[in-house]
CSV table of C-alpha atoms and ligand atoms in Angstrom, one decimal:
chain,number,residue,atom,x,y,z
A,28,MET,CA,-27.4,10.6,-9.4
A,29,SER,CA,-26.7,7.5,-6.8
A,30,GLN,CA,-23.3,7.0,-5.5
A,31,PHE,CA,-21.2,5.0,-5.6
A,32,ALA,CA,-21.3,2.0,-2.9
A,33,PHE,CA,-17.7,-0.2,-2.1
A,34,PRO,CA,-18.5,-3.7,-2.5
A,35,GLU,CA,-19.7,-4.9,0.7
A,36,THR,CA,-17.7,-8.2,0.6
A,37,PHE,CA,-15.4,-5.1,0.6
A,38,LEU,CA,-12.2,-6.1,2.6
A,39,TRP,CA,-10.4,-2.5,4.5
A,40,GLY,CA,-8.5,-2.2,6.6
A,41,ALA,CA,-4.6,-0.6,7.0
A,42,ALA,CA,-1.1,-2.8,6.3
A,43,THR,CA,2.5,-2.7,8.6
A,44,SER,CA,5.4,-4.7,8.6
A,45,ALA,CA,6.9,-6.8,11.0
A,46,HIS,CA,10.1,-4.4,11.3
A,47,GLN,CA,9.1,-1.2,11.0
A,48,VAL,CA,6.4,-1.6,14.4
A,49,GLU,CA,7.0,-4.2,16.9
A,50,GLY,CA,11.2,-3.6,17.4
A,51,ASN,CA,13.2,-5.4,18.3
A,52,ASN,CA,14.3,-7.5,15.7
A,53,ILE,CA,17.9,-7.7,16.9
A,54,ARG,CA,18.6,-10.8,14.0
A,55,ASN,CA,18.0,-9.1,11.1
A,56,ASP,CA,20.4,-7.5,8.2
A,57,TRP,CA,18.4,-4.2,9.1
A,58,TRP,CA,18.8,-4.1,12.3
A,59,LYS,CA,22.5,-4.9,11.3
A,60,TRP,CA,23.4,-2.0,9.1
A,61,GLU,CA,21.8,0.0,12.1
A,62,GLU,CA,23.9,-1.0,14.6
A,63,GLU,CA,27.2,0.4,12.2
A,64,GLY,CA,24.9,3.8,11.3
A,65,ARG,CA,24.3,3.5,8.1
A,66,PHE,CA,21.2,5.3,9.0
A,67,SER,CA,20.3,7.7,11.0
A,68,ASP,CA,17.8,6.7,13.2
A,69,ARG,CA,17.8,2.9,14.1
A,70,SER,CA,14.3,1.6,14.4
A,71,GLY,CA,15.0,0.1,18.5
A,72,LYS,CA,12.1,0.3,20.6
A,73,ALA,CA,10.6,1.1,16.9
A,74,CYS,CA,6.3,0.7,18.2
A,75,ASP,CA,6.8,-1.9,20.2
A,76,HIS,CA,3.7,-4.1,18.4
A,77,TRP,CA,5.5,-6.2,19.8
A,78,ASN,CA,4.0,-6.4,23.0
A,79,ARG,CA,0.9,-4.1,22.1
A,80,PHE,CA,-0.9,-6.2,19.5
A,81,ARG,CA,-3.9,-6.9,21.2
A,82,GLU,CA,-3.6,-3.4,21.8
A,83,ASP,CA,-3.4,-2.2,18.6
A,84,PHE,CA,-5.4,-3.9,16.8
A,85,LYS,CA,-9.0,-3.3,19.8
A,86,LEU,CA,-8.0,0.1,17.8
A,87,ALA,CA,-8.1,-0.8,14.5
A,88,LYS,CA,-11.8,-2.5,16.4
A,89,SER,CA,-12.3,0.2,16.7
A,90,LEU,CA,-11.5,1.9,13.5
A,91,ARG,CA,-14.5,-0.6,11.6
A,92,HIS,CA,-11.3,-2.1,10.0
A,93,ASN,CA,-11.8,-5.5,9.3
A,94,ALA,CA,-9.0,-7.0,8.1
A,95,HIS,CA,-5.9,-6.3,8.9
A,96,ARG,CA,-2.6,-6.7,6.5
A,97,PHE,CA,2.2,-7.8,8.7
A,98,SER,CA,4.1,-9.8,7.8
A,99,ILE,CA,5.9,-12.7,9.7
A,100,GLU,CA,9.7,-11.6,10.6
A,101,TRP,CA,11.9,-14.9,8.8
A,102,SER,CA,14.5,-13.8,11.5
A,103,ARG,CA,12.5,-14.6,14.9
A,104,ILE,CA,10.7,-17.9,13.4
A,105,GLU,CA,13.7,-19.1,12.6
A,106,PRO,CA,17.2,-17.5,13.6
A,107,GLU,CA,20.8,-20.2,12.7
A,108,GLU,CA,19.7,-22.3,9.5
A,109,GLY,CA,16.8,-24.7,10.5
A,110,TYR,CA,16.1,-24.0,14.2
A,111,PHE,CA,12.1,-23.1,14.2
A,112,ASP,CA,11.8,-20.8,17.0
A,113,PRO,CA,8.6,-22.2,19.2
A,114,GLU,CA,8.1,-18.8,21.3
A,115,ALA,CA,8.1,-17.1,17.3
A,116,LEU,CA,5.4,-19.6,16.0
A,117,GLU,CA,3.4,-19.7,18.7
A,118,HIS,CA,3.3,-15.4,19.1
A,119,TYR,CA,2.2,-15.5,16.0
A,120,ARG,CA,-0.4,-18.0,16.7
A,121,GLU,CA,-1.6,-15.6,19.4
A,122,VAL,CA,-1.3,-12.5,16.7
A,123,ILE,CA,-4.2,-14.1,14.1
A,124,ARG,CA,-6.0,-15.4,17.6
A,125,SER,CA,-6.3,-11.4,18.5
A,126,LEU,CA,-6.4,-10.4,14.9
A,127,LYS,CA,-9.6,-13.2,14.7
A,128,SER,CA,-10.9,-11.6,17.4
A,129,ASN,CA,-12.0,-8.7,16.4
A,130,GLY,CA,-12.9,-9.2,13.6
A,131,LEU,CA,-10.1,-8.5,11.5
A,132,GLU,CA,-9.1,-11.1,7.6
A,133,PRO,CA,-5.5,-11.3,8.6
A,134,VAL,CA,-3.3,-10.8,5.1
A,135,VAL,CA,0.2,-12.1,5.7
A,136,THR,CA,3.0,-11.3,4.0
A,137,LEU,CA,6.5,-13.7,4.6
A,138,PHE,CA,9.6,-10.6,3.0
A,139,HIS,CA,9.1,-7.8,3.4
A,140,PHE,CA,12.1,-6.8,2.9
A,141,THR,CA,14.6,-8.3,5.7
A,142,LEU,CA,16.8,-10.9,5.8
A,143,PRO,CA,18.2,-13.2,9.4
A,144,LEU,CA,21.9,-12.8,9.4
A,145,TRP,CA,22.2,-16.0,9.0
A,146,LEU,CA,20.9,-16.2,5.4
A,147,ALA,CA,21.9,-13.2,4.8
A,148,ARG,CA,26.1,-13.9,4.9
A,149,GLU,CA,25.5,-17.3,3.1
A,150,GLY,CA,24.6,-14.1,0.4
A,151,GLY,CA,21.7,-13.4,1.3
A,152,TRP,CA,19.6,-13.6,-2.2
A,153,LEU,CA,22.2,-13.3,-3.6
A,154,SER,CA,22.4,-17.5,-3.2
A,155,ALA,CA,21.6,-20.4,-5.3
A,156,ARG,CA,19.9,-21.4,-2.2
A,157,ALA,CA,18.3,-18.0,-0.8
A,158,PRO,CA,14.6,-19.7,-3.0
A,159,GLU,CA,14.7,-23.5,-1.0
A,160,LEU,CA,15.1,-21.8,2.4
A,161,PHE,CA,12.0,-19.9,1.7
A,162,LYS,CA,10.1,-22.3,0.3
A,163,ARG,CA,10.7,-24.2,3.7
A,164,PHE,CA,10.3,-21.0,6.0
A,165,THR,CA,7.0,-20.8,4.2
A,166,ALA,CA,6.4,-24.5,4.2
A,167,LYS,CA,7.2,-24.0,8.5
A,168,VAL,CA,5.1,-20.8,8.9
A,169,VAL,CA,2.0,-22.1,6.8
A,170,GLU,CA,2.7,-25.3,8.9
A,171,VAL,CA,0.9,-23.1,12.2
A,172,LEU,CA,-0.6,-21.5,11.1
A,173,GLY,CA,-2.4,-21.8,7.5
A,174,GLY,CA,-5.8,-22.4,8.7
A,175,GLU,CA,-5.6,-19.5,9.6
A,176,VAL,CA,-5.2,-17.5,7.3
A,177,SER,CA,-6.8,-17.0,3.1
A,178,TYR,CA,-5.6,-14.2,2.3
A,179,TRP,CA,-0.7,-14.4,1.7
A,180,VAL,CA,1.5,-12.1,-0.4
A,181,THR,CA,4.7,-13.9,-0.7
A,182,LEU,CA,6.9,-10.5,-1.0
A,183,ASN,CA,6.3,-7.0,-0.2
A,184,GLU,CA,7.4,-4.9,-3.3
A,185,PRO,CA,10.1,-7.2,-4.6
A,186,VAL,CA,11.6,-4.5,-7.2
A,187,VAL,CA,11.7,-1.9,-4.8
A,188,TYR,CA,13.6,-4.3,-2.7
A,189,VAL,CA,15.8,-5.7,-5.9
A,190,PHE,CA,16.5,-2.0,-7.2
A,191,LYS,CA,17.2,-0.3,-3.6
A,192,SER,CA,19.2,-3.1,-2.5
A,193,TYR,CA,21.7,-4.6,-5.3
A,194,LEU,CA,21.6,-0.9,-7.9
A,195,ALA,CA,21.6,1.9,-5.4
A,196,GLY,CA,23.3,0.3,-2.2
A,197,ASP,CA,20.7,2.3,-0.1
A,198,TRP,CA,19.7,-1.1,1.7
A,199,PRO,CA,21.2,-3.6,3.1
A,200,PRO,CA,23.5,-5.5,1.6
A,201,GLY,CA,24.4,-2.2,-0.8
A,202,GLU,CA,25.2,-3.8,-3.8
A,203,ARG,CA,25.0,-1.9,-7.1
A,204,SER,CA,25.5,-4.4,-9.7
A,205,TYR,CA,22.7,-5.3,-13.3
A,206,GLU,CA,24.3,-8.7,-12.8
A,207,LYS,CA,23.9,-8.9,-9.0
A,208,ALA,CA,20.7,-7.4,-9.5
A,209,TYR,CA,18.3,-9.8,-12.7
A,210,LEU,CA,19.9,-12.4,-10.2
A,211,VAL,CA,18.5,-11.2,-7.4
A,212,PHE,CA,15.0,-10.5,-9.2
A,213,VAL,CA,15.1,-14.1,-11.0
A,214,HIS,CA,15.6,-15.5,-7.0
A,215,LEU,CA,12.3,-13.7,-6.0
A,216,LEU,CA,10.8,-14.7,-9.1
A,217,LYS,CA,11.8,-18.6,-8.3
A,218,ALA,CA,11.1,-18.2,-4.6
A,219,HIS,CA,7.5,-16.5,-5.3
A,220,VAL,CA,6.5,-20.2,-7.2
A,221,LEU,CA,7.8,-22.3,-4.4
A,222,ALA,CA,6.4,-21.1,-1.8
A,223,TYR,CA,3.3,-20.8,-4.0
A,224,ASP,CA,3.2,-25.1,-4.2
A,225,ALA,CA,4.3,-25.0,-1.1
A,226,ILE,CA,0.9,-23.0,0.6
A,227,LYS,CA,-1.9,-24.6,-1.7
A,228,ASP,CA,-0.3,-27.9,-0.6
A,229,SER,CA,-0.3,-27.2,3.6
A,230,ILE,CA,-3.6,-25.3,2.9
A,231,ALA,CA,-5.0,-28.4,0.7
A,232,ILE,CA,-5.0,-29.8,3.9
A,233,LEU,CA,-5.8,-27.3,6.4
A,234,ASN,CA,-8.1,-25.3,4.7
A,235,PRO,CA,-8.8,-26.5,1.7
A,236,GLU,CA,-11.5,-23.8,0.1
A,237,LYS,CA,-9.3,-21.0,1.4
A,238,ALA,CA,-5.2,-20.6,0.3
A,239,ARG,CA,-5.0,-17.1,-1.9
A,240,VAL,CA,-1.8,-16.5,-2.6
A,241,GLY,CA,-0.1,-13.1,-4.5
A,242,ILE,CA,2.0,-10.8,-3.8
A,243,ALA,CA,2.1,-7.5,-2.9
A,244,GLN,CA,3.2,-5.0,-6.7
A,245,HIS,CA,5.2,-1.5,-5.5
A,246,VAL,CA,3.5,0.6,-8.2
A,247,SER,CA,4.3,3.8,-10.0
A,248,PHE,CA,2.8,6.3,-12.6
A,249,PHE,CA,6.1,7.2,-14.3
A,250,SER,CA,5.4,10.6,-16.4
A,251,PRO,CA,7.2,12.3,-19.4
A,252,CYS,CA,9.7,15.3,-18.4
A,253,TYR,CA,9.0,16.5,-21.6
A,254,THR,CA,5.6,15.5,-22.6
A,255,ASP,CA,7.2,16.7,-25.8
A,256,SER,CA,9.5,14.1,-26.3
A,257,TRP,CA,9.7,10.7,-27.7
A,258,LYS,CA,13.4,9.7,-25.8
A,259,ASP,CA,11.1,10.7,-22.6
A,260,LYS,CA,8.3,8.1,-24.2
A,261,LEU,CA,10.2,5.4,-24.6
A,262,SER,CA,11.5,6.1,-21.3
A,263,VAL,CA,8.2,6.1,-19.2
A,264,TRP,CA,6.6,3.4,-22.0
A,265,LEU,CA,10.4,0.3,-20.6
A,266,ARG,CA,10.2,1.8,-16.7
A,267,ASN,CA,6.9,1.1,-16.8
A,268,LEU,CA,6.8,-2.6,-18.2
A,269,ILE,CA,10.1,-3.4,-15.5
A,270,PHE,CA,10.0,-1.9,-12.2
A,271,ASN,CA,5.4,-1.4,-12.4
A,272,HIS,CA,5.2,-4.7,-14.7
A,273,LEU,CA,7.7,-7.7,-15.5
A,274,PHE,CA,6.7,-9.7,-12.4
A,275,VAL,CA,4.0,-10.3,-12.2
A,276,LYS,CA,3.8,-11.4,-15.6
A,277,ALA,CA,7.1,-13.7,-15.6
A,278,LEU,CA,4.4,-14.7,-12.7
A,279,ILE,CA,1.2,-15.0,-15.2
A,280,ARG,CA,3.3,-16.1,-17.4
A,281,GLY,CA,6.0,-18.7,-16.3
A,282,ARG,CA,8.3,-16.8,-19.0
A,283,ILE,CA,9.9,-13.4,-20.0
A,284,PHE,CA,11.4,-13.1,-22.3
A,285,TYR,CA,12.8,-10.0,-24.2
A,286,PRO,CA,16.0,-10.1,-26.1
A,287,GLY,CA,19.9,-8.8,-24.5
A,288,ILE,CA,17.5,-7.7,-21.1
A,289,PHE,CA,15.4,-10.4,-19.1
A,290,ARG,CA,15.5,-13.8,-20.5
A,291,ILE,CA,13.6,-16.1,-18.0
A,292,ARG,CA,11.7,-19.9,-17.2
A,293,LEU,CA,9.9,-20.9,-14.2
A,294,ARG,CA,9.0,-23.8,-13.3
A,295,ARG,CA,5.7,-23.2,-13.6
A,296,SER,CA,2.9,-20.1,-14.1
A,297,LYS,CA,0.3,-18.9,-12.9
A,298,THR,CA,1.0,-18.4,-9.5
A,299,LEU,CA,-1.1,-15.6,-8.4
A,300,ASP,CA,-4.1,-16.0,-6.9
A,301,PHE,CA,-4.3,-12.1,-6.7
A,302,ILE,CA,-2.3,-9.1,-7.1
A,303,GLY,CA,-1.4,-6.6,-4.4
A,304,LEU,CA,-0.9,-3.3,-5.8
A,305,ASN,CA,0.8,-1.1,-3.2
A,306,TYR,CA,0.9,2.3,-4.4
A,307,TYR,CA,2.0,5.7,-3.9
A,308,THR,CA,2.8,8.6,-5.8
A,309,ARG,CA,3.6,9.9,-10.1
A,310,SER,CA,7.1,9.4,-11.4
A,311,PHE,CA,8.8,12.2,-14.2
A,312,VAL,CA,11.1,10.2,-16.7
A,313,HIS,CA,13.9,12.1,-18.2
A,314,ASN,CA,15.7,9.2,-21.6
A,315,ARG,CA,19.4,9.4,-21.0
A,316,GLY,CA,20.5,7.5,-23.9
A,317,LEU,CA,20.1,4.8,-26.4
A,318,ARG,CA,21.8,2.5,-24.1
A,319,ILE,CA,21.3,0.6,-20.9
A,320,PRO,CA,21.0,2.6,-18.3
A,321,GLY,CA,20.7,5.5,-20.5
A,322,ILE,CA,17.6,4.3,-21.8
A,323,TYR,CA,15.7,3.6,-18.6
A,324,GLY,CA,15.2,7.1,-18.3
A,325,ASP,CA,16.6,9.6,-14.5
A,326,ILE,CA,13.6,10.4,-11.6
A,327,CYS,CA,13.0,14.4,-12.0
A,328,PRO,CA,13.1,16.1,-9.2
A,329,VAL,CA,9.0,16.3,-8.6
A,330,GLY,CA,9.7,20.3,-7.4
A,331,HIS,CA,10.7,20.7,-10.8
A,332,HIS,CA,8.2,19.8,-12.4
A,333,PRO,CA,5.6,22.3,-13.3
A,334,ASP,CA,2.7,19.6,-13.0
A,335,VAL,CA,3.2,19.1,-9.8
A,336,ILE,CA,0.7,20.4,-7.0
A,337,ARG,CA,0.7,18.5,-3.3
A,338,ARG,CA,3.0,16.0,-2.4
A,339,ASN,CA,3.7,14.6,1.2
A,340,SER,CA,6.3,15.0,3.7
A,341,LEU,CA,9.0,12.7,2.0
A,342,ALA,CA,7.8,15.1,-1.1
A,343,TRP,CA,6.4,12.7,-2.7
A,344,GLU,CA,3.9,14.0,-5.5
A,345,ILE,CA,0.4,13.2,-4.2
A,346,TYR,CA,-1.2,12.8,-7.5
A,347,PRO,CA,-4.6,9.6,-7.1
A,348,LEU,CA,-5.3,10.4,-11.3
A,349,GLY,CA,-2.8,7.5,-11.6
A,350,PHE,CA,-3.7,5.1,-9.1
A,351,PHE,CA,-7.7,5.6,-11.3
A,352,GLN,CA,-5.8,4.7,-14.2
A,353,LEU,CA,-2.8,1.9,-12.6
A,354,VAL,CA,-6.1,0.0,-11.9
A,355,LYS,CA,-7.4,-0.1,-14.7
A,356,ASP,CA,-3.8,-1.0,-16.8
A,357,PHE,CA,-3.8,-3.6,-13.7
A,358,SER,CA,-7.2,-5.2,-14.1
A,359,ARG,CA,-5.8,-6.4,-18.0
A,360,TYR,CA,-4.0,-9.7,-15.3
A,361,LYS,CA,-7.6,-10.5,-14.4
A,362,LEU,CA,-6.8,-11.1,-11.4
A,363,PRO,CA,-8.0,-10.5,-8.0
A,364,ILE,CA,-6.1,-6.7,-7.5
A,365,LEU,CA,-6.3,-6.7,-3.3
A,366,ILE,CA,-4.6,-2.8,-2.5
A,367,ALA,CA,-2.3,-4.0,0.0
A,368,GLU,CA,-0.8,-0.5,0.6
A,369,ASN,CA,-0.8,3.7,0.0
A,370,GLY,CA,-0.4,6.2,1.9
A,371,ILE,CA,0.3,10.0,3.0
A,372,CYS,CA,3.3,11.0,5.8
A,373,THR,CA,2.3,14.4,6.3
A,374,ARG,CA,2.2,15.9,10.5
A,375,GLN,CA,-0.5,17.8,9.2
A,376,ASP,CA,-3.9,15.6,8.9
A,377,SER,CA,-5.6,17.2,7.1
A,378,GLU,CA,-4.0,16.2,4.6
A,379,ARG,CA,-4.0,12.7,5.0
A,380,SER,CA,-8.5,12.5,5.6
A,381,GLN,CA,-7.7,14.2,1.8
A,382,PHE,CA,-5.4,11.8,1.1
A,383,ILE,CA,-7.5,9.1,1.8
A,384,VAL,CA,-10.9,10.3,-0.1
A,385,ASP,CA,-9.4,11.2,-2.6
A,386,HIS,CA,-7.7,7.8,-3.9
A,387,LEU,CA,-10.4,6.7,-2.9
A,388,ARG,CA,-13.0,8.4,-5.1
A,389,GLU,CA,-10.2,7.2,-7.6
A,390,LEU,CA,-10.5,3.8,-7.0
A,391,GLY,CA,-14.7,3.8,-7.3
A,392,ARG,CA,-14.1,5.2,-10.3
A,393,ALA,CA,-11.7,2.4,-11.6
A,394,ILE,CA,-14.6,0.0,-9.8
A,395,GLU,CA,-17.3,1.0,-11.1
A,396,TRP,CA,-15.1,0.7,-14.8
A,397,GLY,CA,-14.9,-3.0,-13.8
A,398,ALA,CA,-11.9,-3.3,-12.7
A,399,PRO,CA,-12.3,-6.1,-9.8
A,400,VAL,CA,-10.9,-4.3,-6.1
A,401,ILE,CA,-11.0,-6.4,-3.8
A,402,GLY,CA,-9.7,-4.2,-0.6
A,403,TYR,CA,-7.8,-1.2,0.1
A,404,PHE,CA,-5.4,-0.8,3.0
A,405,TYR,CA,-4.3,3.0,3.8
A,406,TRP,CA,-0.6,2.0,4.7
A,407,SER,CA,0.5,2.1,7.6
A,408,LEU,CA,-1.9,1.4,9.9
A,409,LEU,CA,1.1,3.1,13.1
A,410,ASP,CA,3.3,5.6,12.6
A,411,ASN,CA,6.5,4.0,12.0
A,412,TYR,CA,9.6,3.7,11.4
A,413,GLU,CA,10.3,4.4,7.6
A,414,TRP,CA,13.7,2.5,6.6
A,415,ALA,CA,16.7,4.3,5.8
A,416,ASP,CA,14.7,8.1,6.4
A,417,GLY,CA,14.4,6.5,10.5
A,418,PHE,CA,11.0,8.2,12.4
A,419,GLU,CA,10.4,11.1,10.9
A,420,PRO,CA,7.6,11.0,8.6
A,421,ARG,CA,4.5,10.1,10.2
A,422,PHE,CA,2.8,8.0,7.8
A,423,GLY,CA,0.1,6.2,10.5
A,424,LEU,CA,-4.0,6.6,11.2
A,425,ILE,CA,-3.3,6.3,14.8
A,426,GLU,CA,-0.2,8.6,16.1
A,427,VAL,CA,2.4,6.6,18.2
A,428,ASN,CA,4.3,8.8,20.9
A,429,TYR,CA,7.8,7.0,20.3
A,430,LYS,CA,8.9,7.8,24.7
A,431,THR,CA,6.0,6.4,25.7
A,432,GLN,CA,4.5,4.2,23.5
A,433,GLU,CA,0.9,6.4,24.1
A,434,ARG,CA,-1.6,5.5,20.4
A,435,THR,CA,-4.3,8.9,19.5
A,436,ILE,CA,-6.1,8.8,17.3
A,437,ARG,CA,-6.0,11.0,14.3
A,438,PRO,CA,-9.0,12.6,12.4
A,439,SER,CA,-7.8,11.1,9.5
A,440,ALA,CA,-8.5,7.9,10.9
A,441,LEU,CA,-12.5,8.5,12.4
A,442,LEU,CA,-12.6,9.6,8.8
A,443,TYR,CA,-12.0,6.4,7.2
A,444,ALA,CA,-13.2,4.2,10.5
A,445,GLU,CA,-16.7,6.0,8.8
A,446,ILE,CA,-16.1,4.6,5.1
A,447,CYS,CA,-15.2,1.5,6.1
A,448,LYS,CA,-18.3,1.2,8.2
A,449,THR,CA,-20.6,2.1,6.2
A,450,GLY,CA,-18.4,1.9,2.3
A,451,VAL,CA,-19.3,5.7,0.5
A,452,LEU,CA,-17.7,8.7,0.4
A,453,PRO,CA,-18.6,11.4,2.5
A,454,VAL,CA,-19.8,14.3,-0.2
A,455,SER,CA,-17.1,16.9,1.3
A,456,ILE,CA,-14.2,17.5,3.7
B,13,IFM,O1,7.2,2.6,4.8
B,13,IFM,C1,7.1,1.0,3.5
B,13,IFM,C2,6.6,0.4,3.7
B,13,IFM,O2,7.4,-0.8,4.1
B,13,IFM,C3,6.7,-0.5,1.4
B,13,IFM,N1,5.9,0.1,0.7
B,13,IFM,C4,6.5,1.6,0.5
B,13,IFM,C5,5.9,2.1,2.2
B,13,IFM,C6,6.4,3.5,2.2
B,13,IFM,O3,7.4,4.3,2.2
């Protein structure tokens, strides 16, 4: 039997986000929380990628990547309301030039968890103006960079953001309110639709062939805590709907109506040209009753579940089979799928090699089955600032020494490079 080969046109690369790698993003809401001492680590200079992006892209090229996903920091582009900093715009223009000169296709994310302080002070995504303000920021970015960029990710993990920032209260602005979470969910949907139109309108002039717009949706594979419990299965169904599918469905259909839970109507439907998926783990769900919030269930700690064999350094279960199932599941929308993130934090690099091969094997199986997957981005190119978990988790293909900013290519990066080059997985590792 011949070995599976990924398509020749496949996008191979790694992903980063501005606040996690650039350093000194001093004008956003996350930095403010860092200043207030809400997290044990502060991002500080992070990986100093703001100054070292050329060197980092050369490394990515040497690792045979042909694409790179990164985010543009809104608070740098628009440090004060309505003022667009020409130097920051020029910086990102240079970033894209550098990517292109290294043969890396840019995939640009416009919102990756951080907001300019001026907007955060106005209520952030709770503000009724936020979707229009996001559209204006997007239009500006596209006016300057649009001719060179074919792949746009408007929002990174909108549902994770709503959960962490407006339900769990762990991230700025630290809210814990169902009403606010719902409002932000709706504003993010509206923001995407407006940004989609802004991108398409500008690019119709600049580069008509080429504007593909999507979101990066975090997906988790949900399993019942107790397989014989119908209540746990009900909560799994609900979590899968709300956490994995609802945002995507709303954008495709332009409306969502679930009695008593969601009633959403958008300006229009079909505003996704591709679906970005970020996959890391499986979660076990345990039902806590038939009303809200118990019906959503609790996440049982993986350590207590007998099925869990492998975990990353943040104790998330490593479950490649869930990747296969979710990619197949999302094929139902009949849109191209881009794996916008998939990765492991570990200090044992051999675990990273195993993780990559195991997940790509499952992805290959999904493609053979018929899933329309167009690319894969490992998270992350570099070790970086892992939000509330600080610098301890090591996700990078490239190790970063935060004292000297020295970069060291890990063996797993070389293994991945060989896959990027050949499109074929090693028989054994
Ligand atoms: O580091 C994050 C990233 O910002 C969003 N997706 C998940 C990654 C790992 O937690």
